[in-house]
PDB file of N, CA and C in Angstrom:
ATOM      1  N   UNK W 265      11.540  47.148 -53.908  1.00  0.00           N
ATOM      2  CA  UNK W 265      12.549  46.462 -53.129  1.00  0.00           C
ATOM      3  C   UNK W 265      12.946  45.212 -53.891  1.00  0.00           C
ATOM      4  N   UNK W 266      14.197  45.021 -54.117  1.00  0.00           N
ATOM      5  CA  UNK W 266      14.674  43.832 -54.799  1.00  0.00           C
ATOM      6  C   UNK W 266      15.609  43.073 -53.880  1.00  0.00           C
ATOM      7  N   UNK W 267      15.092  42.439 -52.921  1.00  0.00           N
ATOM      8  CA  UNK W 267      15.925  41.691 -52.005  1.00  0.00           C
ATOM      9  C   UNK W 267      15.697  42.141 -50.581  1.00  0.00           C
ATOM     10  N   UNK W 268      15.912  41.250 -49.687  1.00  0.00           N
ATOM     11  CA  UNK W 268      15.690  41.511 -48.274  1.00  0.00           C
ATOM     12  C   UNK W 268      17.024  41.342 -47.568  1.00  0.00           C
ATOM     13  N   UNK W 269      17.302  42.247 -46.665  1.00  0.00           N
ATOM     14  CA  UNK W 269      18.573  42.245 -45.955  1.00  0.00           C
ATOM     15  C   UNK W 269      18.576  41.187 -44.853  1.00  0.00           C
ATOM     16  N   UNK W 270      19.756  40.889 -44.356  1.00  0.00           N
ATOM     17  CA  UNK W 270      19.886  39.963 -43.228  1.00  0.00           C
ATOM     18  C   UNK W 270      19.202  40.556 -42.004  1.00  0.00           C
ATOM     19  N   UNK W 271      18.709  39.699 -41.129  1.00  0.00           N
ATOM     20  CA  UNK W 271      18.075  40.162 -39.906  1.00  0.00           C
ATOM     21  C   UNK W 271      16.591  40.382 -40.087  1.00  0.00           C
ATOM     22  N   UNK W 272      15.965  40.826 -39.011  1.00  0.00           N
ATOM     23  CA  UNK W 272      14.518  41.073 -39.017  1.00  0.00           C
ATOM     24  C   UNK W 272      14.262  42.448 -39.622  1.00  0.00           C
ATOM     25  N   UNK W 273      13.528  42.472 -40.738  1.00  0.00           N
ATOM     26  CA  UNK W 273      13.244  43.715 -41.455  1.00  0.00           C
ATOM     27  C   UNK W 273      11.763  44.034 -41.400  1.00  0.00           C
ATOM     28  N   UNK W 274      11.437  45.313 -41.558  1.00  0.00           N
ATOM     29  CA  UNK W 274      10.063  45.745 -41.789  1.00  0.00           C
ATOM     30  C   UNK W 274      10.032  46.353 -43.178  1.00  0.00           C
ATOM     31  N   UNK W 275       9.188  45.785 -44.051  1.00  0.00           N
ATOM     32  CA  UNK W 275       9.098  46.246 -45.433  1.00  0.00           C
ATOM     33  C   UNK W 275       7.686  46.760 -45.650  1.00  0.00           C
ATOM     34  N   UNK W 276       7.581  48.025 -46.032  1.00  0.00           N
ATOM     35  CA  UNK W 276       6.281  48.644 -46.224  1.00  0.00           C
ATOM     36  C   UNK W 276       6.146  49.115 -47.670  1.00  0.00           C
ATOM     37  N   UNK W 277       5.108  48.630 -48.334  1.00  0.00           N
ATOM     38  CA  UNK W 277       4.837  49.035 -49.700  1.00  0.00           C
ATOM     39  C   UNK W 277       3.948  50.254 -49.725  1.00  0.00           C
ATOM     40  N   UNK W 278       3.409  50.531 -50.885  1.00  0.00           N
ATOM     41  CA  UNK W 278       2.468  51.637 -51.030  1.00  0.00           C
ATOM     42  C   UNK W 278       1.354  51.202 -51.961  1.00  0.00           C
ATOM     43  N   UNK W 279       0.179  51.703 -51.710  1.00  0.00           N
ATOM     44  CA  UNK W 279      -0.997  51.318 -52.486  1.00  0.00           C
ATOM     45  C   UNK W 279      -0.787  51.638 -53.961  1.00  0.00           C
ATOM     46  N   UNK W 280      -1.065  50.683 -54.802  1.00  0.00           N
ATOM     47  CA  UNK W 280      -0.968  50.886 -56.234  1.00  0.00           C
ATOM     48  C   UNK W 280       0.394  50.575 -56.830  1.00  0.00           C
ATOM     49  N   UNK W 281       1.371  50.227 -56.025  1.00  0.00           N
ATOM     50  CA  UNK W 281       2.689  49.885 -56.523  1.00  0.00           C
ATOM     51  C   UNK W 281       3.023  48.446 -56.156  1.00  0.00           C
ATOM     52  N   UNK W 282       3.748  47.772 -57.027  1.00  0.00           N
ATOM     53  CA  UNK W 282       4.121  46.386 -56.773  1.00  0.00           C
ATOM     54  C   UNK W 282       5.456  46.331 -56.042  1.00  0.00           C
ATOM     55  N   UNK W 283       5.433  46.592 -54.772  1.00  0.00           N
ATOM     56  CA  UNK W 283       6.638  46.472 -53.958  1.00  0.00           C
ATOM     57  C   UNK W 283       6.860  44.991 -53.699  1.00  0.00           C
ATOM     58  N   UNK W 284       8.094  44.542 -53.869  1.00  0.00           N
ATOM     59  CA  UNK W 284       8.409  43.116 -53.811  1.00  0.00           C
ATOM     60  C   UNK W 284       9.235  42.767 -52.587  1.00  0.00           C
ATOM     61  N   UNK W 285       8.924  41.637 -51.998  1.00  0.00           N
ATOM     62  CA  UNK W 285       9.768  41.046 -50.955  1.00  0.00           C
ATOM     63  C   UNK W 285      10.402  39.814 -51.583  1.00  0.00           C
ATOM     64  N   UNK W 286      11.702  39.882 -51.807  1.00  0.00           N
ATOM     65  CA  UNK W 286      12.395  38.823 -52.532  1.00  0.00           C
ATOM     66  C   UNK W 286      13.417  38.156 -51.615  1.00  0.00           C
ATOM     67  N   UNK W 287      13.269  36.854 -51.474  1.00  0.00           N
ATOM     68  CA  UNK W 287      14.116  36.079 -50.578  1.00  0.00           C
ATOM     69  C   UNK W 287      14.993  35.102 -51.362  1.00  0.00           C
ATOM     70  N   UNK W 288      15.472  35.502 -52.506  1.00  0.00           N
ATOM     71  CA  UNK W 288      16.189  34.610 -53.409  1.00  0.00           C
ATOM     72  C   UNK W 288      17.402  33.946 -52.779  1.00  0.00           C
ATOM     73  N   UNK W 289      18.128  34.657 -51.943  1.00  0.00           N
ATOM     74  CA  UNK W 289      19.364  34.118 -51.378  1.00  0.00           C
ATOM     75  C   UNK W 289      19.208  33.546 -49.976  1.00  0.00           C
ATOM     76  N   UNK W 290      17.978  33.458 -49.478  1.00  0.00           N
ATOM     77  CA  UNK W 290      17.778  32.843 -48.169  1.00  0.00           C
ATOM     78  C   UNK W 290      18.261  31.394 -48.261  1.00  0.00           C
ATOM     79  N   UNK W 291      19.044  30.927 -47.290  1.00  0.00           N
ATOM     80  CA  UNK W 291      19.628  29.594 -47.408  1.00  0.00           C
ATOM     81  C   UNK W 291      18.671  28.423 -47.194  1.00  0.00           C
ATOM     82  N   UNK W 292      17.441  28.678 -46.792  1.00  0.00           N
ATOM     83  CA  UNK W 292      16.531  27.563 -46.520  1.00  0.00           C
ATOM     84  C   UNK W 292      15.125  27.849 -47.001  1.00  0.00           C
ATOM     85  N   UNK W 293      14.162  27.220 -46.346  1.00  0.00           N
ATOM     86  CA  UNK W 293      12.752  27.365 -46.699  1.00  0.00           C
ATOM     87  C   UNK W 293      12.240  28.749 -46.288  1.00  0.00           C
ATOM     88  N   UNK W 294      11.362  29.298 -47.114  1.00  0.00           N
ATOM     89  CA  UNK W 294      10.753  30.599 -46.840  1.00  0.00           C
ATOM     90  C   UNK W 294       9.242  30.414 -46.817  1.00  0.00           C
ATOM     91  N   UNK W 295       8.574  31.030 -45.835  1.00  0.00           N
ATOM     92  CA  UNK W 295       7.118  31.043 -45.767  1.00  0.00           C
ATOM     93  C   UNK W 295       6.665  32.492 -45.758  1.00  0.00           C
ATOM     94  N   UNK W 296       5.875  32.874 -46.765  1.00  0.00           N
ATOM     95  CA  UNK W 296       5.348  34.234 -46.851  1.00  0.00           C
ATOM     96  C   UNK W 296       3.843  34.140 -47.045  1.00  0.00           C
ATOM     97  N   UNK W 297       3.097  34.862 -46.226  1.00  0.00           N
ATOM     98  CA  UNK W 297       1.644  34.969 -46.354  1.00  0.00           C
ATOM     99  C   UNK W 297       1.321  36.446 -46.515  1.00  0.00           C
ATOM    100  N   UNK W 298       1.023  36.854 -47.742  1.00  0.00           N
ATOM    101  CA  UNK W 298       0.774  38.273 -48.016  1.00  0.00           C
ATOM    102  C   UNK W 298      -0.531  38.770 -47.396  1.00  0.00           C
ATOM    103  N   UNK W 299      -1.351  37.882 -46.881  1.00  0.00           N
ATOM    104  CA  UNK W 299      -2.576  38.269 -46.197  1.00  0.00           C
ATOM    105  C   UNK W 299      -2.363  38.631 -44.740  1.00  0.00           C
ATOM    106  N   UNK W 300      -1.187  38.352 -44.213  1.00  0.00           N
ATOM    107  CA  UNK W 300      -0.858  38.658 -42.815  1.00  0.00           C
ATOM    108  C   UNK W 300       0.006  39.911 -42.768  1.00  0.00           C
ATOM    109  N   UNK W 301      -0.359  40.856 -41.951  1.00  0.00           N
ATOM    110  CA  UNK W 301       0.426  42.075 -41.770  1.00  0.00           C
ATOM    111  C   UNK W 301       1.220  41.958 -40.475  1.00  0.00           C
ATOM    112  N   UNK W 302       1.993  40.912 -40.379  1.00  0.00           N
ATOM    113  CA  UNK W 302       2.763  40.669 -39.160  1.00  0.00           C
ATOM    114  C   UNK W 302       4.010  39.889 -39.526  1.00  0.00           C
ATOM    115  N   UNK W 303       4.709  39.395 -38.537  1.00  0.00           N
ATOM    116  CA  UNK W 303       5.961  38.689 -38.770  1.00  0.00           C
ATOM    117  C   UNK W 303       5.780  37.486 -39.681  1.00  0.00           C
ATOM    118  N   UNK W 304       6.706  37.329 -40.596  1.00  0.00           N
ATOM    119  CA  UNK W 304       6.749  36.191 -41.505  1.00  0.00           C
ATOM    120  C   UNK W 304       7.978  35.374 -41.133  1.00  0.00           C
ATOM    121  N   UNK W 305       7.822  34.095 -40.938  1.00  0.00           N
ATOM    122  CA  UNK W 305       8.917  33.240 -40.470  1.00  0.00           C
ATOM    123  C   UNK W 305       9.782  32.767 -41.631  1.00  0.00           C
ATOM    124  N   UNK W 306      11.071  33.001 -41.526  1.00  0.00           N
ATOM    125  CA  UNK W 306      12.035  32.497 -42.493  1.00  0.00           C
ATOM    126  C   UNK W 306      12.828  31.377 -41.824  1.00  0.00           C
ATOM    127  N   UNK W 307      13.529  30.597 -42.618  1.00  0.00           N
ATOM    128  CA  UNK W 307      14.359  29.527 -42.082  1.00  0.00           C
ATOM    129  C   UNK W 307      15.445  30.130 -41.192  1.00  0.00           C
ATOM    130  N   UNK W 308      15.760  29.481 -40.116  1.00  0.00           N
ATOM    131  CA  UNK W 308      16.785  29.977 -39.216  1.00  0.00           C
ATOM    132  C   UNK W 308      16.260  30.917 -38.150  1.00  0.00           C
ATOM    133  N   UNK W 309      14.939  31.079 -38.048  1.00  0.00           N
ATOM    134  CA  UNK W 309      14.355  31.874 -36.979  1.00  0.00           C
ATOM    135  C   UNK W 309      14.268  33.360 -37.237  1.00  0.00           C
ATOM    136  N   UNK W 310      14.695  33.842 -38.404  1.00  0.00           N
ATOM    137  CA  UNK W 310      14.598  35.268 -38.706  1.00  0.00           C
ATOM    138  C   UNK W 310      13.206  35.549 -39.255  1.00  0.00           C
ATOM    139  N   UNK W 311      12.604  36.641 -38.806  1.00  0.00           N
ATOM    140  CA  UNK W 311      11.258  37.001 -39.255  1.00  0.00           C
ATOM    141  C   UNK W 311      11.245  38.431 -39.756  1.00  0.00           C
ATOM    142  N   UNK W 312      10.472  38.677 -40.798  1.00  0.00           N
ATOM    143  CA  UNK W 312      10.268  40.012 -41.344  1.00  0.00           C
ATOM    144  C   UNK W 312       8.810  40.397 -41.181  1.00  0.00           C
ATOM    145  N   UNK W 313       8.559  41.700 -41.077  1.00  0.00           N
ATOM    146  CA  UNK W 313       7.201  42.222 -41.067  1.00  0.00           C
ATOM    147  C   UNK W 313       6.930  42.821 -42.442  1.00  0.00           C
ATOM    148  N   UNK W 314       5.887  42.331 -43.108  1.00  0.00           N
ATOM    149  CA  UNK W 314       5.541  42.804 -44.447  1.00  0.00           C
ATOM    150  C   UNK W 314       4.228  43.569 -44.392  1.00  0.00           C
ATOM    151  N   UNK W 315       4.241  44.815 -44.853  1.00  0.00           N
ATOM    152  CA  UNK W 315       3.043  45.659 -44.878  1.00  0.00           C
ATOM    153  C   UNK W 315       2.799  46.141 -46.300  1.00  0.00           C
ATOM    154  N   UNK W 316       1.621  45.867 -46.838  1.00  0.00           N
ATOM    155  CA  UNK W 316       1.249  46.342 -48.175  1.00  0.00           C
ATOM    156  C   UNK W 316       2.193  45.840 -49.264  1.00  0.00           C
ATOM    157  N   UNK W 317       2.624  44.593 -49.153  1.00  0.00           N
ATOM    158  CA  UNK W 317       3.494  43.972 -50.148  1.00  0.00           C
ATOM    159  C   UNK W 317       2.606  43.154 -51.081  1.00  0.00           C
ATOM    160  N   UNK W 318       2.846  43.274 -52.388  1.00  0.00           N
ATOM    161  CA  UNK W 318       1.976  42.614 -53.368  1.00  0.00           C
ATOM    162  C   UNK W 318       2.669  41.545 -54.200  1.00  0.00           C
ATOM    163  N   UNK W 319       3.997  41.448 -54.084  1.00  0.00           N
ATOM    164  CA  UNK W 319       4.753  40.449 -54.839  1.00  0.00           C
ATOM    165  C   UNK W 319       5.791  39.832 -53.914  1.00  0.00           C
ATOM    166  N   UNK W 320       5.925  38.505 -53.974  1.00  0.00           N
ATOM    167  CA  UNK W 320       6.907  37.825 -53.131  1.00  0.00           C
ATOM    168  C   UNK W 320       7.587  36.711 -53.913  1.00  0.00           C
ATOM    169  N   UNK W 321       8.822  36.436 -53.518  1.00  0.00           N
ATOM    170  CA  UNK W 321       9.535  35.281 -54.060  1.00  0.00           C
ATOM    171  C   UNK W 321       9.980  34.417 -52.893  1.00  0.00           C
ATOM    172  N   UNK W 322      10.271  33.193 -53.224  1.00  0.00           N
ATOM    173  CA  UNK W 322      10.878  32.309 -52.247  1.00  0.00           C
ATOM    174  C   UNK W 322      12.380  32.310 -52.443  1.00  0.00           C
ATOM    175  N   UNK W 323      13.006  31.238 -52.010  1.00  0.00           N
ATOM    176  CA  UNK W 323      14.455  31.098 -52.078  1.00  0.00           C
ATOM    177  C   UNK W 323      14.834  30.135 -53.192  1.00  0.00           C
ATOM    178  N   UNK W 324      16.014  30.334 -53.738  1.00  0.00           N
ATOM    179  CA  UNK W 324      16.537  29.382 -54.719  1.00  0.00           C
ATOM    180  C   UNK W 324      17.006  28.095 -54.046  1.00  0.00           C
ATOM    181  N   UNK W 325      17.052  28.072 -52.710  1.00  0.00           N
ATOM    182  CA  UNK W 325      17.674  26.958 -52.007  1.00  0.00           C
ATOM    183  C   UNK W 325      16.714  26.127 -51.164  1.00  0.00           C
ATOM    184  N   UNK W 326      15.447  26.512 -51.050  1.00  0.00           N
ATOM    185  CA  UNK W 326      14.544  25.799 -50.160  1.00  0.00           C
ATOM    186  C   UNK W 326      13.244  25.411 -50.817  1.00  0.00           C
ATOM    187  N   UNK W 327      12.397  24.779 -50.036  1.00  0.00           N
ATOM    188  CA  UNK W 327      11.036  24.439 -50.431  1.00  0.00           C
ATOM    189  C   UNK W 327      10.133  25.463 -49.757  1.00  0.00           C
ATOM    190  N   UNK W 328       9.615  26.394 -50.538  1.00  0.00           N
ATOM    191  CA  UNK W 328       8.944  27.564 -50.010  1.00  0.00           C
ATOM    192  C   UNK W 328       7.432  27.429 -50.036  1.00  0.00           C
ATOM    193  N   UNK W 329       6.772  28.207 -49.171  1.00  0.00           N
ATOM    194  CA  UNK W 329       5.323  28.301 -49.139  1.00  0.00           C
ATOM    195  C   UNK W 329       4.964  29.771 -49.293  1.00  0.00           C
ATOM    196  N   UNK W 330       4.298  30.119 -50.396  1.00  0.00           N
ATOM    197  CA  UNK W 330       3.911  31.495 -50.688  1.00  0.00           C
ATOM    198  C   UNK W 330       2.397  31.555 -50.805  1.00  0.00           C
ATOM    199  N   UNK W 331       1.770  32.441 -50.027  1.00  0.00           N
ATOM    200  CA  UNK W 331       0.314  32.570 -49.999  1.00  0.00           C
ATOM    201  C   UNK W 331      -0.074  34.010 -50.270  1.00  0.00           C
ATOM    202  N   UNK W 332      -1.092  34.201 -51.103  1.00  0.00           N
ATOM    203  CA  UNK W 332      -1.549  35.537 -51.464  1.00  0.00           C
ATOM    204  C   UNK W 332      -2.538  36.102 -50.471  1.00  0.00           C
ATOM    205  N   UNK W 333      -3.230  37.134 -50.915  1.00  0.00           N
ATOM    206  CA  UNK W 333      -4.218  37.805 -50.067  1.00  0.00           C
ATOM    207  C   UNK W 333      -5.455  38.101 -50.909  1.00  0.00           C
ATOM    208  N   UNK W 334      -6.372  38.889 -50.360  1.00  0.00           N
ATOM    209  CA  UNK W 334      -7.564  39.260 -51.117  1.00  0.00           C
ATOM    210  C   UNK W 334      -7.261  40.363 -52.122  1.00  0.00           C
ATOM    211  N   UNK W 335      -6.073  40.945 -52.068  1.00  0.00           N
ATOM    212  CA  UNK W 335      -5.653  41.960 -53.031  1.00  0.00           C
ATOM    213  C   UNK W 335      -5.023  41.274 -54.243  1.00  0.00           C
ATOM    214  N   UNK W 336      -4.636  42.046 -55.235  1.00  0.00           N
ATOM    215  CA  UNK W 336      -3.896  41.523 -56.370  1.00  0.00           C
ATOM    216  C   UNK W 336      -2.501  41.160 -55.894  1.00  0.00           C
ATOM    217  N   UNK W 337      -2.083  39.923 -56.134  1.00  0.00           N
ATOM    218  CA  UNK W 337      -0.776  39.478 -55.683  1.00  0.00           C
ATOM    219  C   UNK W 337      -0.050  38.745 -56.794  1.00  0.00           C
ATOM    220  N   UNK W 338       1.271  38.783 -56.727  1.00  0.00           N
ATOM    221  CA  UNK W 338       2.099  38.092 -57.700  1.00  0.00           C
ATOM    222  C   UNK W 338       3.181  37.302 -56.998  1.00  0.00           C
ATOM    223  N   UNK W 339       3.645  36.272 -57.675  1.00  0.00           N
ATOM    224  CA  UNK W 339       4.653  35.395 -57.110  1.00  0.00           C
ATOM    225  C   UNK W 339       5.730  35.139 -58.147  1.00  0.00           C
ATOM    226  N   UNK W 340       6.962  35.126 -57.682  1.00  0.00           N
ATOM    227  CA  UNK W 340       8.096  34.817 -58.535  1.00  0.00           C
ATOM    228  C   UNK W 340       8.600  33.440 -58.128  1.00  0.00           C
ATOM    229  N   UNK W 341       8.297  32.456 -58.959  1.00  0.00           N
ATOM    230  CA  UNK W 341       8.663  31.078 -58.651  1.00  0.00           C
ATOM    231  C   UNK W 341      10.160  30.864 -58.762  1.00  0.00           C
ATOM    232  N   UNK W 342      10.694  30.050 -57.877  1.00  0.00           N
ATOM    233  CA  UNK W 342      12.126  29.776 -57.854  1.00  0.00           C
ATOM    234  C   UNK W 342      12.361  28.283 -57.756  1.00  0.00           C
ATOM    235  N   UNK W 343      13.605  27.897 -57.608  1.00  0.00           N
ATOM    236  CA  UNK W 343      13.949  26.487 -57.507  1.00  0.00           C
ATOM    237  C   UNK W 343      13.369  25.875 -56.236  1.00  0.00           C
ATOM    238  N   UNK W 344      13.323  24.581 -56.193  1.00  0.00           N
ATOM    239  CA  UNK W 344      12.804  23.890 -55.020  1.00  0.00           C
ATOM    240  C   UNK W 344      11.393  23.393 -55.266  1.00  0.00           C
ATOM    241  N   UNK W 345      10.862  22.714 -54.286  1.00  0.00           N
ATOM    242  CA  UNK W 345       9.514  22.157 -54.331  1.00  0.00           C
ATOM    243  C   UNK W 345       8.604  23.132 -53.594  1.00  0.00           C
ATOM    244  N   UNK W 346       8.112  24.132 -54.310  1.00  0.00           N
ATOM    245  CA  UNK W 346       7.367  25.229 -53.689  1.00  0.00           C
ATOM    246  C   UNK W 346       5.862  25.000 -53.739  1.00  0.00           C
ATOM    247  N   UNK W 347       5.171  25.563 -52.735  1.00  0.00           N
ATOM    248  CA  UNK W 347       3.713  25.566 -52.684  1.00  0.00           C
ATOM    249  C   UNK W 347       3.284  27.022 -52.828  1.00  0.00           C
ATOM    250  N   UNK W 348       2.509  27.327 -53.873  1.00  0.00           N
ATOM    251  CA  UNK W 348       2.064  28.694 -54.134  1.00  0.00           C
ATOM    252  C   UNK W 348       0.546  28.703 -54.213  1.00  0.00           C
ATOM    253  N   UNK W 349      -0.092  29.578 -53.421  1.00  0.00           N
ATOM    254  CA  UNK W 349      -1.549  29.676 -53.383  1.00  0.00           C
ATOM    255  C   UNK W 349      -1.956  31.141 -53.491  1.00  0.00           C
ATOM    256  N   UNK W 350      -2.752  31.464 -54.493  1.00  0.00           N
ATOM    257  CA  UNK W 350      -3.179  32.846 -54.706  1.00  0.00           C
ATOM    258  C   UNK W 350      -4.329  33.291 -53.824  1.00  0.00           C
ATOM    259  N   UNK W 351      -5.006  32.412 -53.161  1.00  0.00           N
ATOM    260  CA  UNK W 351      -6.180  32.684 -52.323  1.00  0.00           C
ATOM    261  C   UNK W 351      -7.274  33.321 -53.183  1.00  0.00           C
ATOM    262  N   UNK W 352      -7.925  34.387 -52.696  1.00  0.00           N
ATOM    263  CA  UNK W 352      -9.065  34.981 -53.389  1.00  0.00           C
ATOM    264  C   UNK W 352      -8.743  36.329 -54.005  1.00  0.00           C
ATOM    265  N   UNK W 353      -7.521  36.546 -54.420  1.00  0.00           N
ATOM    266  CA  UNK W 353      -7.141  37.837 -54.985  1.00  0.00           C
ATOM    267  C   UNK W 353      -7.898  38.157 -56.258  1.00  0.00           C
ATOM    268  N   UNK W 354      -8.047  39.441 -56.519  1.00  0.00           N
ATOM    269  CA  UNK W 354      -8.740  39.898 -57.725  1.00  0.00           C
ATOM    270  C   UNK W 354      -8.001  39.423 -58.967  1.00  0.00           C
ATOM    271  N   UNK W 355      -6.683  39.530 -58.929  1.00  0.00           N
ATOM    272  CA  UNK W 355      -5.857  39.104 -60.054  1.00  0.00           C
ATOM    273  C   UNK W 355      -4.553  38.567 -59.489  1.00  0.00           C
ATOM    274  N   UNK W 356      -4.298  37.289 -59.643  1.00  0.00           N
ATOM    275  CA  UNK W 356      -3.074  36.665 -59.151  1.00  0.00           C
ATOM    276  C   UNK W 356      -2.250  36.184 -60.332  1.00  0.00           C
ATOM    277  N   UNK W 357      -0.932  36.316 -60.214  1.00  0.00           N
ATOM    278  CA  UNK W 357      -0.056  35.867 -61.288  1.00  0.00           C
ATOM    279  C   UNK W 357       1.199  35.215 -60.709  1.00  0.00           C
ATOM    280  N   UNK W 358       1.795  34.356 -61.531  1.00  0.00           N
ATOM    281  CA  UNK W 358       3.037  33.670 -61.163  1.00  0.00           C
ATOM    282  C   UNK W 358       3.987  33.765 -62.345  1.00  0.00           C
ATOM    283  N   UNK W 359       5.236  34.080 -62.076  1.00  0.00           N
ATOM    284  CA  UNK W 359       6.271  34.084 -63.101  1.00  0.00           C
ATOM    285  C   UNK W 359       7.385  33.148 -62.676  1.00  0.00           C
ATOM    286  N   UNK W 360       7.858  32.352 -63.608  1.00  0.00           N
ATOM    287  CA  UNK W 360       8.978  31.460 -63.337  1.00  0.00           C
ATOM    288  C   UNK W 360      10.240  31.934 -64.052  1.00  0.00           C
ATOM    289  N   UNK W 361      10.230  33.163 -64.530  1.00  0.00           N
ATOM    290  CA  UNK W 361      11.369  33.720 -65.258  1.00  0.00           C
ATOM    291  C   UNK W 361      12.644  33.790 -64.435  1.00  0.00           C
ATOM    292  N   UNK W 362      12.544  34.064 -63.141  1.00  0.00           N
ATOM    293  CA  UNK W 362      13.739  34.121 -62.297  1.00  0.00           C
ATOM    294  C   UNK W 362      14.404  32.765 -62.191  1.00  0.00           C
ATOM    295  N   UNK W 363      13.610  31.710 -62.158  1.00  0.00           N
ATOM    296  CA  UNK W 363      14.164  30.362 -62.069  1.00  0.00           C
ATOM    297  C   UNK W 363      14.950  30.043 -63.335  1.00  0.00           C
ATOM    298  N   UNK W 364      14.400  30.418 -64.494  1.00  0.00           N
ATOM    299  CA  UNK W 364      15.093  30.171 -65.756  1.00  0.00           C
ATOM    300  C   UNK W 364      16.385  30.977 -65.831  1.00  0.00           C
ATOM    301  N   UNK W 365      16.356  32.224 -65.365  1.00  0.00           N
ATOM    302  CA  UNK W 365      17.552  33.053 -65.333  1.00  0.00           C
ATOM    303  C   UNK W 365      18.604  32.445 -64.423  1.00  0.00           C
ATOM    304  N   UNK W 366      18.188  31.966 -63.267  1.00  0.00           N
ATOM    305  CA  UNK W 366      19.104  31.360 -62.295  1.00  0.00           C
ATOM    306  C   UNK W 366      19.775  30.121 -62.886  1.00  0.00           C
ATOM    307  N   UNK W 367      19.004  29.297 -63.576  1.00  0.00           N
ATOM    308  CA  UNK W 367      19.549  28.058 -64.117  1.00  0.00           C
ATOM    309  C   UNK W 367      20.534  28.316 -65.243  1.00  0.00           C
ATOM    310  N   UNK W 368      20.417  29.441 -65.946  1.00  0.00           N
ATOM    311  CA  UNK W 368      21.307  29.721 -67.075  1.00  0.00           C
ATOM    312  C   UNK W 368      22.653  30.268 -66.622  1.00  0.00           C
ATOM    313  N   UNK W 369      22.790  30.596 -65.338  1.00  0.00           N
ATOM    314  CA  UNK W 369      24.065  31.158 -64.875  1.00  0.00           C
ATOM    315  C   UNK W 369      25.034  30.090 -64.446  1.00  0.00           C
TER     316      UNK W 369
END
């Protein structure tokens, strides 16, 4: 999945694949906790349900909070003053490549 649609979505990944929940165009702050299998609160009151998601991004427009789980998790860093915590995952990674791509446009 490369992007999340408007409204409340349910996104379900599959074991062994890096299914991504990407909130790049969300107009405000994004909070994602990959350890919770329930509603995730986005700015403006919209919430998504994330199941078996292993990679998440925040928004290019807000100050985001991204939290991992006990599984392998990855984060795509974006613009803003973000807080990223990998928790106790077996292997956690962060990439800031999307931010560099965004700034070059």
